[in-house]
Amino acid sequence: MSTYADAGMLKNRLSSLTLTQFIVEDTNGDQQLALLMNAVQHACKVCANAIRKAGPCDLYGLAGEVNSTGDDVKKLDLIANTVWVDSLKQSGVCCLLVSEEEEDPIIITDVNKRGPFCVAFDPLDGSSNIDCNVSVGSIFSVYRRLSPSTENATVKDILRPGTECIAAGYSMFGAATELVITYGQGVYRFALDRAIGEFLFVEQVRFPQDGGKKIYSCNEGNLNSWDQPIKDYVHSCKNTGYAARYVGSMVSDVHRTLLYGGIFIYPADKKNAKGKLRVLYEGFPMAMITEQAGGVASTGMFLGKIGRIQDVVPEHIHDRCPIIMGGERDVKALLAMYESKA
């Protein structure tokens, strides 16, 4: 039995498209973008290794700090942030970095060690779950700078709507390490084969045409603080055979929604008028991926209108927006409840 399994594994390793090959082919000769994406995959591999060894290496627990958005910082948050910042800086193709863990943007001033890209990232999304071994991940979005390359980049180069994002993705660290990416022409899923240290192609991701499984994902502990249409939608899910699934790690919940169908909801509430998820490194990349996979990504009722997440213009680097994303069947059903209340 093991002989057949080993032979099948070897055949898969030899025949599968690696992420490195995909990057070279899919960046259409853009050497700088290829360097950036290789830096991203390197950061994901290093983070995966640190997370896998967290228990034996005493990396669980709090670091005794608070990050830019007021969250308690875990030891692994600091490690992941260092890994991402160093990897992107050393790529030599970035001019500005925005991290959830950094209060201010990181501006690369050395002309010989910078390039055209601005990258926003959450180095370890869902880290509040890390100590109980729940899946976590990293999320990123990429912009091409607008300011002259001879000058230092400014926040204006990245405070732009998600429609101007040129690439996005996330890595999920769970039973397997996966990396999901888009350049705006489809969504591609890769899984890390630790034995050879390569991400191997799994599939092109598309939402199920029929809407997929009937799953809704939200933190119902906040239900009483939500808009009435969202309350009504959640109640309708309960009465029409939908299953509730909520991990509390955006990467995990969105990943499941992409693969199985359904809807992920993290709306504004009475305490957080803009919601809690950050636009640049949570909302935009996940919205871009959702739309490229054939889904819908909406803010719901936000700033007086119903709109796309991708059309939001962030006011500062840690700005927030409400999130409603998933298959067309379910998101449109929720938005129809807003329209019926109008």
Coordinates of C-alpha atoms in Angstrom, one line a residue:
M1 CA 0.0 0.0 0.0
S2 CA 2.7 2.4 1.0
T3 CA 4.6 1.7 -2.3
Y4 CA 1.6 2.7 -4.4
A5 CA 1.1 5.8 -2.2
D6 CA 4.7 6.8 -2.5
A7 CA 4.7 6.3 -6.3
G8 CA 1.5 8.4 -6.6
M9 CA 3.1 11.2 -4.4
L10 CA 6.3 11.2 -6.5
K11 CA 4.3 11.4 -9.7
N12 CA 2.3 14.3 -8.3
R13 CA 5.4 16.2 -7.3
L14 CA 7.0 15.7 -10.7
S15 CA 3.9 16.6 -12.7
S16 CA 2.4 19.4 -10.7
L17 CA 2.9 23.1 -11.5
T18 CA 4.9 24.8 -8.8
L19 CA 4.1 28.3 -7.5
T20 CA 7.6 29.4 -8.7
Q21 CA 6.8 28.2 -12.2
F22 CA 3.4 29.9 -12.1
I23 CA 4.9 33.2 -10.9
V24 CA 7.4 33.2 -13.8
E25 CA 4.8 32.3 -16.4
D26 CA 1.9 34.4 -15.1
T27 CA 3.7 37.7 -14.4
N28 CA 4.2 38.0 -18.2
G29 CA 7.8 39.0 -18.1
D30 CA 7.4 41.5 -15.3
Q31 CA 10.6 40.6 -13.4
Q32 CA 9.9 42.9 -10.5
L33 CA 6.4 41.4 -9.9
A34 CA 7.9 38.0 -10.0
L35 CA 10.5 39.0 -7.4
L36 CA 7.7 40.4 -5.2
M37 CA 5.6 37.2 -5.4
N38 CA 8.6 35.1 -4.6
A39 CA 9.2 37.2 -1.6
V40 CA 5.6 36.6 -0.6
Q41 CA 5.8 32.9 -0.9
H42 CA 9.1 32.9 1.1
A43 CA 7.5 34.8 3.9
C44 CA 4.6 32.3 4.0
K45 CA 7.0 29.4 4.2
V46 CA 8.9 30.9 7.0
C47 CA 5.7 31.8 8.9
A48 CA 4.4 28.3 8.4
N49 CA 7.6 26.8 9.9
A50 CA 7.4 29.1 13.0
I51 CA 3.7 28.3 13.6
R52 CA 4.4 24.6 13.3
K53 CA 7.1 24.8 16.0
A54 CA 5.3 27.3 18.2
G55 CA 4.5 24.8 21.0
P56 CA 7.9 23.2 21.5
C57 CA 9.7 26.6 21.0
D58 CA 7.5 28.5 23.6
L59 CA 6.0 30.9 21.0
Y60 CA 2.5 30.8 22.3
G61 CA 1.1 33.6 24.4
L62 CA 1.1 37.4 24.6
A63 CA 4.1 39.6 23.8
G64 CA 3.0 42.3 26.2
E65 CA 2.3 44.8 23.5
V66 CA -0.7 46.4 21.7
N67 CA -0.7 46.9 17.9
S68 CA -1.8 49.8 15.7
T69 CA -5.5 48.9 16.0
G70 CA -5.6 48.2 19.7
D71 CA -5.4 44.4 19.6
D72 CA -3.2 42.5 22.0
V73 CA 0.0 41.3 20.3
K74 CA 1.0 37.6 20.4
K75 CA 4.6 36.4 20.2
L76 CA 3.9 35.0 16.8
D77 CA 2.4 38.3 15.6
L78 CA 5.8 39.9 16.1
I79 CA 7.7 37.0 14.4
A80 CA 5.3 37.0 11.4
N81 CA 5.6 40.8 11.1
T82 CA 9.4 40.7 11.1
V83 CA 9.4 37.9 8.5
W84 CA 7.1 39.8 6.2
V85 CA 8.8 43.1 6.5
D86 CA 12.3 41.7 6.0
S87 CA 11.2 39.5 3.1
L88 CA 9.5 42.4 1.3
K89 CA 12.4 44.8 2.0
Q90 CA 15.0 42.3 0.7
S91 CA 13.1 41.8 -2.5
G92 CA 14.3 45.2 -3.6
V93 CA 11.0 46.0 -5.4
C94 CA 8.9 47.6 -2.7
C95 CA 8.8 51.3 -1.9
L96 CA 6.1 51.3 0.9
L97 CA 4.8 48.7 3.3
V98 CA 1.7 48.8 5.5
S99 CA 1.4 46.2 8.3
E100 CA -1.3 45.7 10.8
E101 CA 1.4 45.5 13.4
E102 CA 3.0 48.9 12.6
E103 CA 1.4 52.2 13.5
D104 CA 3.0 54.0 10.6
P105 CA 3.8 53.0 7.0
I106 CA 7.3 51.7 6.3
I107 CA 8.9 53.9 3.6
I108 CA 11.9 52.5 1.8
T109 CA 14.2 55.5 1.2
D110 CA 17.2 53.8 -0.4
V111 CA 16.8 54.3 -4.2
N112 CA 18.9 51.2 -4.9
K113 CA 16.8 48.9 -2.7
R114 CA 13.3 49.9 -3.7
G115 CA 10.9 49.4 -6.6
P116 CA 7.4 50.2 -7.8
F117 CA 5.2 48.3 -5.3
C118 CA 3.3 49.2 -2.2
V119 CA 2.2 46.2 -0.2
A120 CA -0.3 46.1 2.7
F121 CA -0.5 43.0 4.8
D122 CA -1.8 41.4 7.9
P123 CA 1.1 39.1 8.8
L124 CA -0.9 36.8 11.1
D125 CA -4.7 37.1 10.7
G126 CA -6.7 35.4 13.5
S127 CA -3.8 35.3 15.9
S128 CA -6.2 35.5 18.9
N129 CA -6.9 31.8 18.0
I130 CA -3.2 30.7 17.7
D131 CA -2.8 29.4 21.3
C132 CA -5.6 26.8 20.8
N133 CA -4.2 25.6 17.4
V134 CA -7.0 27.1 15.2
S135 CA -6.2 27.9 11.6
V136 CA -4.7 31.3 11.0
G137 CA -3.2 33.0 8.0
S138 CA -1.5 36.0 6.3
I139 CA -3.3 38.4 3.9
F140 CA -1.8 40.9 1.4
S141 CA -2.7 43.4 -1.3
V142 CA -0.4 45.0 -3.8
Y143 CA -0.5 48.4 -5.5
R144 CA 1.8 49.9 -8.1
R145 CA 3.0 53.4 -7.0
L146 CA 1.8 56.5 -8.7
S147 CA 4.4 59.0 -7.5
P148 CA 7.7 59.4 -9.4
S149 CA 10.2 56.7 -8.7
T150 CA 12.9 59.3 -8.0
E151 CA 11.0 60.4 -4.9
N152 CA 10.1 58.6 -1.7
A153 CA 6.7 57.0 -1.8
T154 CA 3.9 58.5 0.3
V155 CA 0.7 57.1 1.8
K156 CA -1.2 58.6 -1.2
D157 CA 0.4 55.8 -3.2
I158 CA -1.6 53.2 -1.3
L159 CA -4.7 55.1 0.0
R160 CA -6.6 54.2 -3.2
P161 CA -9.7 52.1 -3.9
G162 CA -9.4 48.3 -4.2
T163 CA -10.2 48.5 -7.9
E164 CA -6.6 49.7 -8.4
C165 CA -5.1 46.7 -6.6
I166 CA -2.9 44.7 -9.0
A167 CA -2.5 41.5 -6.9
A168 CA -3.8 40.0 -3.7
G169 CA -3.7 36.8 -1.8
Y170 CA -3.7 35.0 1.5
S171 CA -1.9 32.1 3.1
M172 CA -3.7 29.7 5.5
F173 CA -1.8 27.8 8.1
G174 CA -3.9 24.8 9.2
A175 CA -3.8 21.1 8.6
A176 CA -2.0 22.1 5.5
T177 CA -0.4 25.3 4.4
E178 CA -2.1 26.9 1.4
L179 CA -1.5 30.0 -0.6
V180 CA -4.3 31.5 -2.7
I181 CA -3.5 34.4 -5.1
T182 CA -4.9 36.5 -7.9
Y183 CA -3.5 39.0 -10.4
G184 CA -7.0 40.0 -11.4
Q185 CA -7.4 37.2 -13.9
G186 CA -8.8 34.3 -11.8
V187 CA -7.9 32.8 -8.4
Y188 CA -5.3 30.1 -8.0
R189 CA -4.8 27.7 -5.0
F190 CA -1.5 26.1 -4.1
A191 CA -0.6 23.8 -1.2
L192 CA 2.8 23.5 0.4
D193 CA 4.6 20.2 0.1
R194 CA 7.0 20.5 3.1
A195 CA 9.2 17.6 1.9
I196 CA 10.4 19.5 -1.1
G197 CA 9.7 23.0 0.1
E198 CA 7.4 24.0 -2.8
F199 CA 3.9 25.2 -3.2
L200 CA 2.2 22.9 -5.7
F201 CA -0.9 23.9 -7.8
V202 CA -4.2 22.5 -6.5
E203 CA -6.9 24.2 -8.6
Q204 CA -8.4 27.3 -10.0
V205 CA -11.0 28.5 -7.5
R206 CA -14.5 29.3 -8.5
F207 CA -17.7 29.7 -6.4
P208 CA -20.1 26.8 -7.0
Q209 CA -22.5 27.9 -9.8
D210 CA -25.6 26.9 -7.8
G211 CA -24.4 28.9 -4.7
G212 CA -22.9 25.8 -3.1
K213 CA -23.6 24.7 0.5
K214 CA -26.1 26.7 2.5
I215 CA -23.7 28.1 5.1
Y216 CA -23.7 31.5 6.9
S217 CA -20.7 32.7 8.8
C218 CA -20.8 35.5 11.4
N219 CA -20.3 36.3 15.0
E220 CA -23.9 36.0 16.3
G221 CA -22.8 37.3 19.7
N222 CA -23.0 40.8 18.1
L223 CA -26.4 40.3 16.4
N224 CA -28.3 42.7 18.6
S225 CA -26.0 45.5 17.5
W226 CA -26.5 45.0 13.7
D227 CA -28.7 46.7 11.1
Q228 CA -32.2 45.2 11.0
P229 CA -31.8 43.7 7.4
I230 CA -28.7 41.7 8.6
K231 CA -30.7 40.5 11.7
D232 CA -33.6 39.5 9.3
Y233 CA -31.2 37.7 7.0
V234 CA -29.6 35.7 9.8
H235 CA -33.0 34.7 11.1
S236 CA -34.1 33.6 7.6
C237 CA -31.0 31.4 7.4
K238 CA -32.0 29.7 10.6
N239 CA -35.4 29.0 9.2
T240 CA -34.4 27.8 5.8
G241 CA -31.9 25.0 6.6
Y242 CA -28.6 27.0 6.6
A243 CA -25.8 25.7 8.8
A244 CA -23.8 28.2 11.0
R245 CA -20.0 28.0 10.7
Y246 CA -17.7 30.5 12.3
V247 CA -14.1 30.1 13.1
G248 CA -13.2 33.7 14.1
S249 CA -10.2 33.8 11.7
M250 CA -11.1 35.7 8.5
V251 CA -8.7 33.6 6.4
S252 CA -10.4 30.4 7.6
D253 CA -13.9 31.6 7.2
V254 CA -13.4 33.1 3.7
H255 CA -11.4 30.1 2.5
R256 CA -14.3 27.8 3.4
T257 CA -16.8 30.1 1.8
L258 CA -14.8 30.2 -1.4
L259 CA -14.5 26.4 -1.6
Y260 CA -18.0 25.4 -0.3
G261 CA -20.2 28.4 -1.0
G262 CA -22.3 30.4 1.4
I263 CA -21.7 33.9 2.9
F264 CA -19.3 35.5 5.3
I265 CA -20.6 38.5 7.3
Y266 CA -18.7 41.0 9.5
P267 CA -20.9 44.1 9.5
A268 CA -20.7 47.4 11.2
D269 CA -22.4 47.6 14.6
K270 CA -23.5 50.1 17.2
K271 CA -20.0 50.2 18.7
N272 CA -18.0 50.1 15.4
A273 CA -19.7 52.2 12.8
K274 CA -17.2 51.1 10.2
G275 CA -17.0 47.5 11.3
K276 CA -13.7 46.0 12.7
L277 CA -12.0 44.6 9.6
R278 CA -9.3 46.7 8.0
V279 CA -9.7 47.9 4.4
L280 CA -6.2 47.7 3.0
Y281 CA -5.1 44.3 4.2
E282 CA -8.3 42.5 4.9
G283 CA -11.2 44.0 3.0
F284 CA -9.6 44.7 -0.3
P285 CA -7.6 41.5 -0.8
M286 CA -10.4 39.3 0.2
A287 CA -12.9 41.2 -1.9
M288 CA -10.7 41.0 -4.9
I289 CA -10.3 37.3 -4.5
T290 CA -14.0 36.8 -3.9
E291 CA -15.0 38.7 -7.1
Q292 CA -12.3 37.0 -9.2
A293 CA -13.8 33.7 -8.0
G294 CA -17.2 34.7 -9.2
G295 CA -18.6 35.9 -5.9
V296 CA -19.9 39.3 -4.6
A297 CA -18.2 41.5 -2.0
S298 CA -20.3 44.3 -0.5
T299 CA -20.1 46.7 2.4
G300 CA -23.9 46.5 2.9
M301 CA -25.3 49.9 4.0
F302 CA -22.2 52.0 4.6
L303 CA -21.9 55.8 4.5
G304 CA -25.4 56.1 3.3
K305 CA -25.4 53.6 0.4
I306 CA -24.9 50.0 -0.5
G307 CA -21.6 49.5 -2.4
R308 CA -18.7 47.3 -3.4
I309 CA -15.9 46.9 -0.9
Q310 CA -13.5 47.5 -3.8
D311 CA -14.9 51.0 -4.3
V312 CA -14.1 52.2 -0.8
V313 CA -11.4 54.8 -0.6
P314 CA -9.5 54.4 2.7
E315 CA -8.9 57.6 4.7
H316 CA -5.9 56.3 6.6
I317 CA -3.8 53.1 6.4
H318 CA -5.7 51.3 9.2
D319 CA -9.2 52.4 8.1
R320 CA -12.0 49.9 8.4
C321 CA -15.2 48.9 6.5
P322 CA -18.1 46.4 6.9
I323 CA -17.7 43.1 5.1
I324 CA -20.4 41.0 3.4
M325 CA -18.9 38.5 0.9
G326 CA -19.7 35.2 -0.6
G327 CA -21.6 33.6 -3.4
E328 CA -24.0 35.6 -5.5
R329 CA -27.1 33.7 -4.3
D330 CA -26.6 34.5 -0.7
V331 CA -25.1 38.0 -0.8
K332 CA -27.8 39.3 -3.2
A333 CA -30.4 37.8 -0.9
L334 CA -29.0 39.8 2.0
L335 CA -28.8 43.0 0.0
A336 CA -32.4 42.6 -1.2
M337 CA -33.4 42.8 2.5
Y338 CA -31.8 46.3 2.6
E339 CA -33.6 47.3 -0.5
S340 CA -36.9 46.1 0.8
K341 CA -36.4 48.3 3.9
A342 CA -35.6 51.4 1.9

